[in-house]
Coordinates of C-alpha atoms in Angstrom, one line a residue:
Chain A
X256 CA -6.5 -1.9 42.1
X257 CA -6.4 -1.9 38.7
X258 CA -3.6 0.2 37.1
X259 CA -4.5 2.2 33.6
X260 CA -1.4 3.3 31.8
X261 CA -1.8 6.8 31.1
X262 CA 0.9 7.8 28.4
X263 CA -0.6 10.4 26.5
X264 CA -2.0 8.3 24.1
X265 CA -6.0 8.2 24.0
X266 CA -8.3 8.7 26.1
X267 CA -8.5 6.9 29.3
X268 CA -11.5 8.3 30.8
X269 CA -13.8 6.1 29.6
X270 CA -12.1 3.1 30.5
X271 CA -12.1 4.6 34.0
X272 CA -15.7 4.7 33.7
X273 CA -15.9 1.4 33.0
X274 CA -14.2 0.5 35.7
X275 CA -16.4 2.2 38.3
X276 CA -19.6 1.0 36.9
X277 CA -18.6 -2.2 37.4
X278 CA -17.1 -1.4 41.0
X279 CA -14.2 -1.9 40.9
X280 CA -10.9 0.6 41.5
X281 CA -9.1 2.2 38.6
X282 CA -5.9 3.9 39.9
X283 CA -4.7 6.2 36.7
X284 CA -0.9 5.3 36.2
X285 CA 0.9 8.8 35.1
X286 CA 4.1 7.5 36.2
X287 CA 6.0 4.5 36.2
X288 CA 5.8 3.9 40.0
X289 CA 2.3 4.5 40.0
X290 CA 1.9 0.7 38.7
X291 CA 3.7 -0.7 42.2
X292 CA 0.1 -0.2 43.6
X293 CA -1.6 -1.8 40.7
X294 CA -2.4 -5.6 41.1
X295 CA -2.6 -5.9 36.7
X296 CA -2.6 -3.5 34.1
X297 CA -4.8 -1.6 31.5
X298 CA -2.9 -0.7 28.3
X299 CA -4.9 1.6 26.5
X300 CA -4.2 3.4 23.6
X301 CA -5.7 5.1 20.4
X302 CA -2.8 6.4 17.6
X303 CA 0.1 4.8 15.7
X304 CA 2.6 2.6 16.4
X305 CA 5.9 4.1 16.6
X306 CA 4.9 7.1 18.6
X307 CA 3.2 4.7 21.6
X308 CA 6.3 2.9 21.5
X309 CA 8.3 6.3 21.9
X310 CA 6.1 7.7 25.1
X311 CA 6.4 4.6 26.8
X312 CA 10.4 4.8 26.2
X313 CA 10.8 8.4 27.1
X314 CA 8.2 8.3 30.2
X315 CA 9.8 5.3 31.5
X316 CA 6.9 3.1 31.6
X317 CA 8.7 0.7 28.9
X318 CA 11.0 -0.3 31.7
X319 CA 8.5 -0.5 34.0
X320 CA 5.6 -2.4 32.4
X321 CA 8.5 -5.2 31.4
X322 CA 9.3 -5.4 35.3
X323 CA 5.7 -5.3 36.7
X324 CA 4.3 -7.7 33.7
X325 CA 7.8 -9.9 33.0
X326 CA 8.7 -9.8 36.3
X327 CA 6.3 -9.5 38.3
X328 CA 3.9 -11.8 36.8
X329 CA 1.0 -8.9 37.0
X330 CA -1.7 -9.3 34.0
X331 CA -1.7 -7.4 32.0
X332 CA -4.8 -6.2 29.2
X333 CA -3.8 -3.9 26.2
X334 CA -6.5 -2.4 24.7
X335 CA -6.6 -1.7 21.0
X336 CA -3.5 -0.1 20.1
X337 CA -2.4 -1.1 23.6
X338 CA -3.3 -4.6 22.5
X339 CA -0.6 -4.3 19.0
X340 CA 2.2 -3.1 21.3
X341 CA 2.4 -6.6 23.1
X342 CA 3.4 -7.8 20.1
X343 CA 7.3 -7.9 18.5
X344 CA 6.9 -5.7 15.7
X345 CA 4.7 -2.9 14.6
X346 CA 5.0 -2.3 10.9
X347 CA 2.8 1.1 10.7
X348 CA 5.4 3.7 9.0
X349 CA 8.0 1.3 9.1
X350 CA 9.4 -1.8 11.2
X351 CA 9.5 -0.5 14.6
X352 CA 10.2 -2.6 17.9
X353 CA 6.6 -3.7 20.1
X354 CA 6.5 -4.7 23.8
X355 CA 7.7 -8.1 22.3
X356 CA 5.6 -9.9 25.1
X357 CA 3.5 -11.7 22.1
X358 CA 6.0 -12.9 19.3
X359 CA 4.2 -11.9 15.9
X360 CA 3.8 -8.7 14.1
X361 CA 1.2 -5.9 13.5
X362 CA 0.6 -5.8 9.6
X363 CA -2.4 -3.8 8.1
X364 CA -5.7 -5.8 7.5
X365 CA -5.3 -6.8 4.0
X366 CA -7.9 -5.0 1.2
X367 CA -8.4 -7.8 -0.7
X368 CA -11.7 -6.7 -2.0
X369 CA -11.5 -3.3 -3.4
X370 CA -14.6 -2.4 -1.2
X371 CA -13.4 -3.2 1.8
X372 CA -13.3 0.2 3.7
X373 CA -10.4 1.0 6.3
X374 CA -10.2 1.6 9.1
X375 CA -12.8 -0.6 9.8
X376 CA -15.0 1.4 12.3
X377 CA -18.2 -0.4 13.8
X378 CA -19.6 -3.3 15.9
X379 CA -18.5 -6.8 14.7
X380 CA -19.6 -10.2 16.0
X381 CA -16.8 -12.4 17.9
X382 CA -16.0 -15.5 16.9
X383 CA -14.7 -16.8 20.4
X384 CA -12.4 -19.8 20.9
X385 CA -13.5 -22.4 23.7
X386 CA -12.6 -21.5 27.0
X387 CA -11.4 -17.9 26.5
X388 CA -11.1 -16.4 30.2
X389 CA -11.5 -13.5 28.9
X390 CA -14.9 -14.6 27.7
X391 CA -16.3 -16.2 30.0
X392 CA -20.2 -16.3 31.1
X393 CA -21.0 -14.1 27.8
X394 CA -23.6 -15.4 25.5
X395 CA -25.9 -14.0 22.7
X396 CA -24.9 -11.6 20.4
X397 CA -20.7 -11.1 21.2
X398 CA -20.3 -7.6 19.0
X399 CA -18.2 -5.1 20.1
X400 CA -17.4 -1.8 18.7
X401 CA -13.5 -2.1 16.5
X402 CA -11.8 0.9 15.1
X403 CA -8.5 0.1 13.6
X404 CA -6.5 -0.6 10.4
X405 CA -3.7 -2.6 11.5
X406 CA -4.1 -6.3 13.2
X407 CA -1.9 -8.2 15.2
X408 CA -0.9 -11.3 13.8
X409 CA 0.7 -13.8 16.6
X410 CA 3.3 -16.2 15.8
X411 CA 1.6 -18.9 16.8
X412 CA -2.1 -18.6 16.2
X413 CA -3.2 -20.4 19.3
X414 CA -2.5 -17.1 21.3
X415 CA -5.5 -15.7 19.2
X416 CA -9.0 -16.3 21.5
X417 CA -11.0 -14.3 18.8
X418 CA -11.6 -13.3 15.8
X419 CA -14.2 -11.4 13.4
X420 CA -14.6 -11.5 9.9
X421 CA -13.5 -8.2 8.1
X422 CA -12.6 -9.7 4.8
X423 CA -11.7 -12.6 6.3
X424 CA -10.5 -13.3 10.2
X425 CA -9.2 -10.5 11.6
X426 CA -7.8 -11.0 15.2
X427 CA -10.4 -9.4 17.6
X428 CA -8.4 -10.8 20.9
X429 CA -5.3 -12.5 22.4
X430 CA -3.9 -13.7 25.5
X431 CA -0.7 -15.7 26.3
X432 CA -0.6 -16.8 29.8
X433 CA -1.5 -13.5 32.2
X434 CA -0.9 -11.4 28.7
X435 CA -4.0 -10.5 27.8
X436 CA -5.3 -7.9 24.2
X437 CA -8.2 -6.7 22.9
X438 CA -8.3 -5.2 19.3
X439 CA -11.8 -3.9 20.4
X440 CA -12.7 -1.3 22.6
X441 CA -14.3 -2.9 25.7
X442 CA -14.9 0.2 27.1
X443 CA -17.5 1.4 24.4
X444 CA -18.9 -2.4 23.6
X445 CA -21.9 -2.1 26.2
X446 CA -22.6 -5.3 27.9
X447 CA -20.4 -7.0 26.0
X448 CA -17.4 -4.9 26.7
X449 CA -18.0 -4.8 30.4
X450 CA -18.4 -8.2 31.0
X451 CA -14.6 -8.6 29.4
X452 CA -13.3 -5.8 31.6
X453 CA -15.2 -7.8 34.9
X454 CA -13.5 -11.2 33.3
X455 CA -9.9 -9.3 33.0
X456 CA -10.3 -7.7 36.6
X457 CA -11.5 -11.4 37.7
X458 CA -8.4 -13.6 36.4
Chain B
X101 CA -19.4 -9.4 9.4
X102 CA -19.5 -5.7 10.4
X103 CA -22.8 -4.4 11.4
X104 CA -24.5 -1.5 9.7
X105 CA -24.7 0.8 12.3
X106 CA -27.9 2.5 13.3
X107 CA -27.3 6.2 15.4
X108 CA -29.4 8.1 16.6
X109 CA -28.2 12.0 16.4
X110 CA -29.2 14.4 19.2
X111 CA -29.3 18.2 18.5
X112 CA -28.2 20.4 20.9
X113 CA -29.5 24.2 21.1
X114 CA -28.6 26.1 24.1
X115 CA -28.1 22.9 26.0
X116 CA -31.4 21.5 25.6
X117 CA -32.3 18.7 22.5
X118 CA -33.9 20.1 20.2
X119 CA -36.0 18.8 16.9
X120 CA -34.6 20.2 13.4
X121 CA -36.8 21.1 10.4
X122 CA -34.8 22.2 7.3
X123 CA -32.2 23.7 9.5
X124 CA -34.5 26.1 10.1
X125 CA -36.9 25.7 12.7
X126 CA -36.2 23.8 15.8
X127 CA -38.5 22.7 18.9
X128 CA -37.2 21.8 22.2
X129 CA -37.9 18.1 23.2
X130 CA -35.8 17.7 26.1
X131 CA -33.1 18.0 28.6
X132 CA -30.2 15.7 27.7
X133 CA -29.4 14.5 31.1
X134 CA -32.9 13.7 32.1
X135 CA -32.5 11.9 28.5
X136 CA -29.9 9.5 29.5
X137 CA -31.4 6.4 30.8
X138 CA -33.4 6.1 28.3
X139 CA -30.3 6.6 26.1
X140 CA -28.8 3.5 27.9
X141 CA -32.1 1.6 27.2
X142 CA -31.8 2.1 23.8
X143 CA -28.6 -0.1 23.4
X144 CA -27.5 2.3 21.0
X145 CA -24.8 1.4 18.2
X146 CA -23.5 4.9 18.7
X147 CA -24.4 8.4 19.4
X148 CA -24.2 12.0 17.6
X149 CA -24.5 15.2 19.6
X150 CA -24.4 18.1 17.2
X151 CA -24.7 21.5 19.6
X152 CA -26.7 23.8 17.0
X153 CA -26.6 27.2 19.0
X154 CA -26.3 29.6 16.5
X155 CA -23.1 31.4 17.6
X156 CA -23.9 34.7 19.6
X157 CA -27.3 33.0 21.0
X158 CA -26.4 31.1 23.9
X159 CA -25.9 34.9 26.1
X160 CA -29.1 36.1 24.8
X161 CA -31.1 33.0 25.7
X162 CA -29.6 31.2 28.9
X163 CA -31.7 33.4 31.3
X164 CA -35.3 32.6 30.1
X165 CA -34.0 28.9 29.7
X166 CA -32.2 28.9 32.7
X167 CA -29.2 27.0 31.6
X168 CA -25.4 27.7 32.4
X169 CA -23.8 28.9 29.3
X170 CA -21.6 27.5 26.5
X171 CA -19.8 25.4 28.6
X172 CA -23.0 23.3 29.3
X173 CA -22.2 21.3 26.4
X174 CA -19.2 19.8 27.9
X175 CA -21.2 19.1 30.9
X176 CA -23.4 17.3 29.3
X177 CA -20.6 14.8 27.5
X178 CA -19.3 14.7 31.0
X179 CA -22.4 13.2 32.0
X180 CA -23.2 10.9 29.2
X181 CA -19.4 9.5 29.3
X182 CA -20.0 8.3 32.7
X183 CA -22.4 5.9 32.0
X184 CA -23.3 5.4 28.4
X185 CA -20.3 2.3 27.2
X186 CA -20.4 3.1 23.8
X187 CA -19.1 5.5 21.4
X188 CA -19.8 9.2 21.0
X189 CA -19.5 11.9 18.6
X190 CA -19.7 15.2 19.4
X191 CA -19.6 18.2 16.7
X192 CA -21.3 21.7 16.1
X193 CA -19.3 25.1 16.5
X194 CA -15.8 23.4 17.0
X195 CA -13.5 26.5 15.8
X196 CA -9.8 25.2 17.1
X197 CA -7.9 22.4 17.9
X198 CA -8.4 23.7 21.3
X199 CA -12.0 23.1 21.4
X200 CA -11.4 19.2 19.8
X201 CA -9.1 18.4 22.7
X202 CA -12.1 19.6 25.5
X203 CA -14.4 17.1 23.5
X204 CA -11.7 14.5 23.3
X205 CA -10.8 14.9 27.0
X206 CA -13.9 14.5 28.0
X207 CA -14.8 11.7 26.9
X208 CA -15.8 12.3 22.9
X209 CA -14.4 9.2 21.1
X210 CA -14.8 11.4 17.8
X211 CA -15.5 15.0 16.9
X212 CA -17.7 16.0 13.9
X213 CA -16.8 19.2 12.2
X214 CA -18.5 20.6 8.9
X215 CA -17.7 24.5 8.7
X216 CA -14.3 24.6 10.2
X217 CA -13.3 21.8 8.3
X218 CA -14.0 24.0 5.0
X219 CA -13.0 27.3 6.6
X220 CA -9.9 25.5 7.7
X221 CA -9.1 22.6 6.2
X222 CA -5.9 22.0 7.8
X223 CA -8.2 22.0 11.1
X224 CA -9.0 17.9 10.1
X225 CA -5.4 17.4 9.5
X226 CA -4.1 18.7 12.7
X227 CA -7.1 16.6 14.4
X228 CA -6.2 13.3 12.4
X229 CA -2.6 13.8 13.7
X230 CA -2.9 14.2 17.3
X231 CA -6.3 12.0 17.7
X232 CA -6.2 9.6 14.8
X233 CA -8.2 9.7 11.8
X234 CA -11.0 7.3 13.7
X235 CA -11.4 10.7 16.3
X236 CA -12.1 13.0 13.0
X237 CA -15.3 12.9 11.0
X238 CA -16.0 15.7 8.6
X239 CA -19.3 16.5 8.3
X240 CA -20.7 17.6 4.9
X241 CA -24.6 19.3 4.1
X242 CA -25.9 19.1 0.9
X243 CA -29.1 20.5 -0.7
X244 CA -30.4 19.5 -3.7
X245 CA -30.5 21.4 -7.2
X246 CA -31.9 20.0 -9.8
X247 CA -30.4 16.7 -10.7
X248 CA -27.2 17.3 -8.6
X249 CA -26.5 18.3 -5.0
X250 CA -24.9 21.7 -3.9
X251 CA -22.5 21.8 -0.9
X252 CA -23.5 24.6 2.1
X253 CA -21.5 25.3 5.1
X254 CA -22.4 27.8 8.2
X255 CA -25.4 25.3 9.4
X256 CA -26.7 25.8 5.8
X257 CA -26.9 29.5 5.3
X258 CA -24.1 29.8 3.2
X259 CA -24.1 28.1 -0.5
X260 CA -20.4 26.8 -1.6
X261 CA -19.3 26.1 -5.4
X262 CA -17.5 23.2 -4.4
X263 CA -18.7 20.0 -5.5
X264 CA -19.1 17.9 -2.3
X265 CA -17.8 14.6 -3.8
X266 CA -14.7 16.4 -4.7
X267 CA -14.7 17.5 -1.2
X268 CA -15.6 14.4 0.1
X269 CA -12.5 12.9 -1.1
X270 CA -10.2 16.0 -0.3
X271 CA -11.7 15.8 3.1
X272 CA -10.5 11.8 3.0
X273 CA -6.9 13.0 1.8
X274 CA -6.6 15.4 4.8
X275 CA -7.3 12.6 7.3
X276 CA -11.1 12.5 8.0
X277 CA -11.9 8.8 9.6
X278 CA -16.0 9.4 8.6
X279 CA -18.1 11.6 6.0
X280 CA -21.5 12.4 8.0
X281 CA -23.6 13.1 5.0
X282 CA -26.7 15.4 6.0
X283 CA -29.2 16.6 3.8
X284 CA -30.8 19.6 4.2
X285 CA -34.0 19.5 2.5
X286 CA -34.6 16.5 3.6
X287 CA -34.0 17.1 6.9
X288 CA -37.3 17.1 9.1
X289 CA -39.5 16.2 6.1
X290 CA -39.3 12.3 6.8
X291 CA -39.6 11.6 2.9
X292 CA -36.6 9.3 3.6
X293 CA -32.9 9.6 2.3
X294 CA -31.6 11.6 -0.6
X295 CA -30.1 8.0 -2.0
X296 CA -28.7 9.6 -4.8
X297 CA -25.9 11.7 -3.1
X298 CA -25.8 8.9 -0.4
X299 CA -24.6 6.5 -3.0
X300 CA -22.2 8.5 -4.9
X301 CA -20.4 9.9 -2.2
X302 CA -20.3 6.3 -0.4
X303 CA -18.4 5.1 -4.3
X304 CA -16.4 8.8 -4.0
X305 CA -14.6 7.6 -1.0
X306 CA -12.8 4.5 1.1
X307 CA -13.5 5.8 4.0
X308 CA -17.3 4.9 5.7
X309 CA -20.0 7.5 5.0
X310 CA -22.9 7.9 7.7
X311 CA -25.9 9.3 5.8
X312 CA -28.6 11.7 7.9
X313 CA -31.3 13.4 7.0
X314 CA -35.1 12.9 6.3
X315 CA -35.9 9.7 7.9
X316 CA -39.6 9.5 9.1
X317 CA -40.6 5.7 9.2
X318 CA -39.1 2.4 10.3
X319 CA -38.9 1.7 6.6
X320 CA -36.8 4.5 5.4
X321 CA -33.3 3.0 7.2
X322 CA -33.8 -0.1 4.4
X323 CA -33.1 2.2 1.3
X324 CA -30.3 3.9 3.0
X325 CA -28.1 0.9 3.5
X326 CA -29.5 -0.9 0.2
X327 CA -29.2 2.5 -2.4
X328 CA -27.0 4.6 -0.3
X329 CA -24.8 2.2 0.4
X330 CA -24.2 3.7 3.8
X331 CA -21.7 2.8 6.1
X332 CA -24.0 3.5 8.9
X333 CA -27.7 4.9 9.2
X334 CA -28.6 7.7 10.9
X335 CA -32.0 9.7 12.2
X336 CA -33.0 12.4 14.8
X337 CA -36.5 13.0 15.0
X338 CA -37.9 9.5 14.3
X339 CA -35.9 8.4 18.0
X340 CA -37.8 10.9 19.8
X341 CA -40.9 10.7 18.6
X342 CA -41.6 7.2 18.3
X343 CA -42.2 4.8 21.4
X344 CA -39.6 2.5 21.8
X345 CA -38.2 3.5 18.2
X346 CA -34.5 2.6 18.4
X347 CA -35.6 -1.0 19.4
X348 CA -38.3 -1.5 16.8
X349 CA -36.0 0.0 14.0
X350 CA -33.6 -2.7 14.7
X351 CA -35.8 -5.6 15.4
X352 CA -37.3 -4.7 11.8
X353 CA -33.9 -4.6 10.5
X354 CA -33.0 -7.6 12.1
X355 CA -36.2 -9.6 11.1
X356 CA -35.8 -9.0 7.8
X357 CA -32.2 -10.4 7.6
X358 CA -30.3 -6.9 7.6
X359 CA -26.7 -7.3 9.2
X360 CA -27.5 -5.0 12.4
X361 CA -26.4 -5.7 16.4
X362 CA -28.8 -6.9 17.9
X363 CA -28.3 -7.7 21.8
X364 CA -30.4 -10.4 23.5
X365 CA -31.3 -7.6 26.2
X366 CA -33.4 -5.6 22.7

């Protein structure tokens, strides 16, 4: 079963949905223990930084996910905001502590060009690194649908697996090991999406 | 490169889609659900449900049309969540932050709201706050006077003095994610986009604007996205009453080298 982290921030319902349509089992996570049953991890999440880092203190699913995930070796998929929170630091209102499970830090995609609108809000075409799992048997046309200011920028930039150009790269997807993230929303990316939510339930 | 989006916006009257003329006059096309594979089929970018009921009709017209009542239009986004992956806005007669967090938890990835969010400005605030600026687009009609544009609110019955540029950007301040820009004269005519306000209100603000209103051939997205400078494109009648339209739009698009999505399965 496939545990989705509900902590009050976002909607899970359609990642749910997702789930089902591609048969397999979501089990909504409300409380920590819920995620014993889970064999890996959503991590969804739509909002800022510091308060997703507060409700998963205060619901005790900080704890948790750092037992089931560090510990237990389950993987793990974070999912837009869910995907920033893997890493060290968030910087949205101020410096504020991440999951810490991806060492880098969560900066604002720079304006460079006074055009540049943000958030950016659309489909934009992956550029995938070789051999991404989370990638795997997709071909043609790789957009999915991004809303977001802020990007996650890893430490060491071999833990990116893709990127799209919003003024320049912009990191669309990581994984370290079973740690996997989507900046995208897989759930809304049509066949695109899916396949990456059948390739996360897969690994 | 992000794509220019293409969306395809669905009016709801009394829980059946409807066709808009000038805000005015509206013919019923269709039953939403019945609508949805071909929804799916469509690969759409996105998609817009703005319910239209004038307020006070849905008790006085539910028996001859058989339908359930207000609450229908949350069925509906029920429905569509469950099998259309991809995002969707839903906006028309949203009054409260109560009546945002039934669309949100039912599966609207954004709400739209245009007369509440000049009634009650704060309204896009409190929405921006609790769902994000991405969940919150504000929703402005304009008709056209002279050379300038004047601002109406109430599904177009009532003329404001505020200059919807100005309001554009107020709207930005208070935390609106998207500006849907509609035109109202333009709206069922298919004599294309009102470019004009489409580009200025695109410069007015950083935030993306989706323009609507008056698109009647393949050809009239190209002017919206060159002129208007839209963010994203959008059309109602020209989806239903075209064969195969969504697809053809964006092949168009496509073959003629505009930045649009553009799946293998279209």
């Amino acid at each position: 079963m496939i545990g989705v982290v509900s902590f009050g921030m976002g909607n899970i319902g359609s990642v749910c949905n997702a789930l089902e349509h591609l048969g397999h089992t979501p089990l909504i996570a409300s409380a920590p223990e819920d995620l014993d049953k889970a064999d890996r991890i959503i991590l969804p999440g739509v909002g800022a930084f510091p308060a997703a880092m507060t409700r998963l203190s205060t619901s005790g699913f900080l704890d948790a996910l750092n037992d089931q995930v560090r510990e237990k070796g389950k993987p793990v998929l974070g999912i837009c905001l869910g995907m920033q929170l893997l890493a060290e630091t968030g910087t949205e209102f101020g410096d504020c502590a991440g999951l810490g499970w991806i060492s880098g830090r969560v900066e604002i995609i720079p304006r460079g060009s006074s055009d540049l609108r943000l958030p950016q809000i659309g489909w934009n075409e992956l550029v995938l690194k070789d051999n991404a799992q989370l990638f795997a048997n997709i071909e043609g046309d790789t957009s999915c649908y991004f809303v977001h200011s802020y990007q996650l920028l890893p430490t060491d930039p071999s833990d990116i697996v893709a990127t799209v150009d919003y003024g320049g790269p912009v990191t669309a997807a990581v994984q370290r090991d079973h740690i996997f993230g989507a900046q995208f929303h897989p759930e809304k990316s049509a066949r695109v999406g899916l396949a990456v939510l059948d390739n996360f339930a897969k690994v | 490169m992000l794509k220019t989006r293409i969306i395809p916006v669905l009016y709801l009257m009394n829980g059946l889609i409807v066709r808009s003329e000038g805000f005015r006059e509206f013919k019923v096309i269709g039953n939403p659900i019945n609508q949805l594979e071909r929804l799916n089929d469509w690969l759409a970018d996105e998609l817009v449900y703005i319910d239209i009921t004038r307020d006070g009709d849905y008790d006085l017209r539910r028996d001859d049309m058989k339908l359930k009542g207000a609450d229908d239009v949350i069925g509906i986004l029920r429905q569509i969540s469950k099998s259309a992956f991809m995002p969707l806005t839903f906006g028309g007669r949203i009054k409260s932050i109560e009546d945002v967090d039934s669309f949100i938890h039912n599966g609207a990835d954004k709400v739209l709201i245009n007369s509440q969010a000049y009634h009650q400005p704060g309204l896009v605030t409190e929405v921006a706050e609790k769902y994000g600026s991405q969940a919150m687009v504000v929703g402005i009609d304009v008709h056209r006077e002279g050379d300038g544009h004047a601002m109406y609110v109430d599904q177009g019955r009532t003329r404001v003095d505020d200059d919807p540029l100005a309001y554009a950007r107020q709207a930005e301040e208070r935390g609106a994610g998207e500006i849907m820009l509609n035109s109202i004269d333009r709206d069922g005519s298919a004599e294309g986009y009102d470019t004009d306000i489409i580009s200025a209100m695109a410069a007015a603000v950083r935030i993306p604007v989706i323009a609507c209103g008056g698109v009647g051939t393949f050809e009239h997205f190209r002017p919206g996205i060159d002129k208007g400078h839209a963010s994203a494109v959008a059309a109602g009648n020209i989806f239903h009453f075209t064969e195969n339209a969504y697809k053809r739009a964006k092949k168009q698009l496509h073959r003629r080298g505009y930045n649009v999505r553009y799946p293998n399965d279209i």
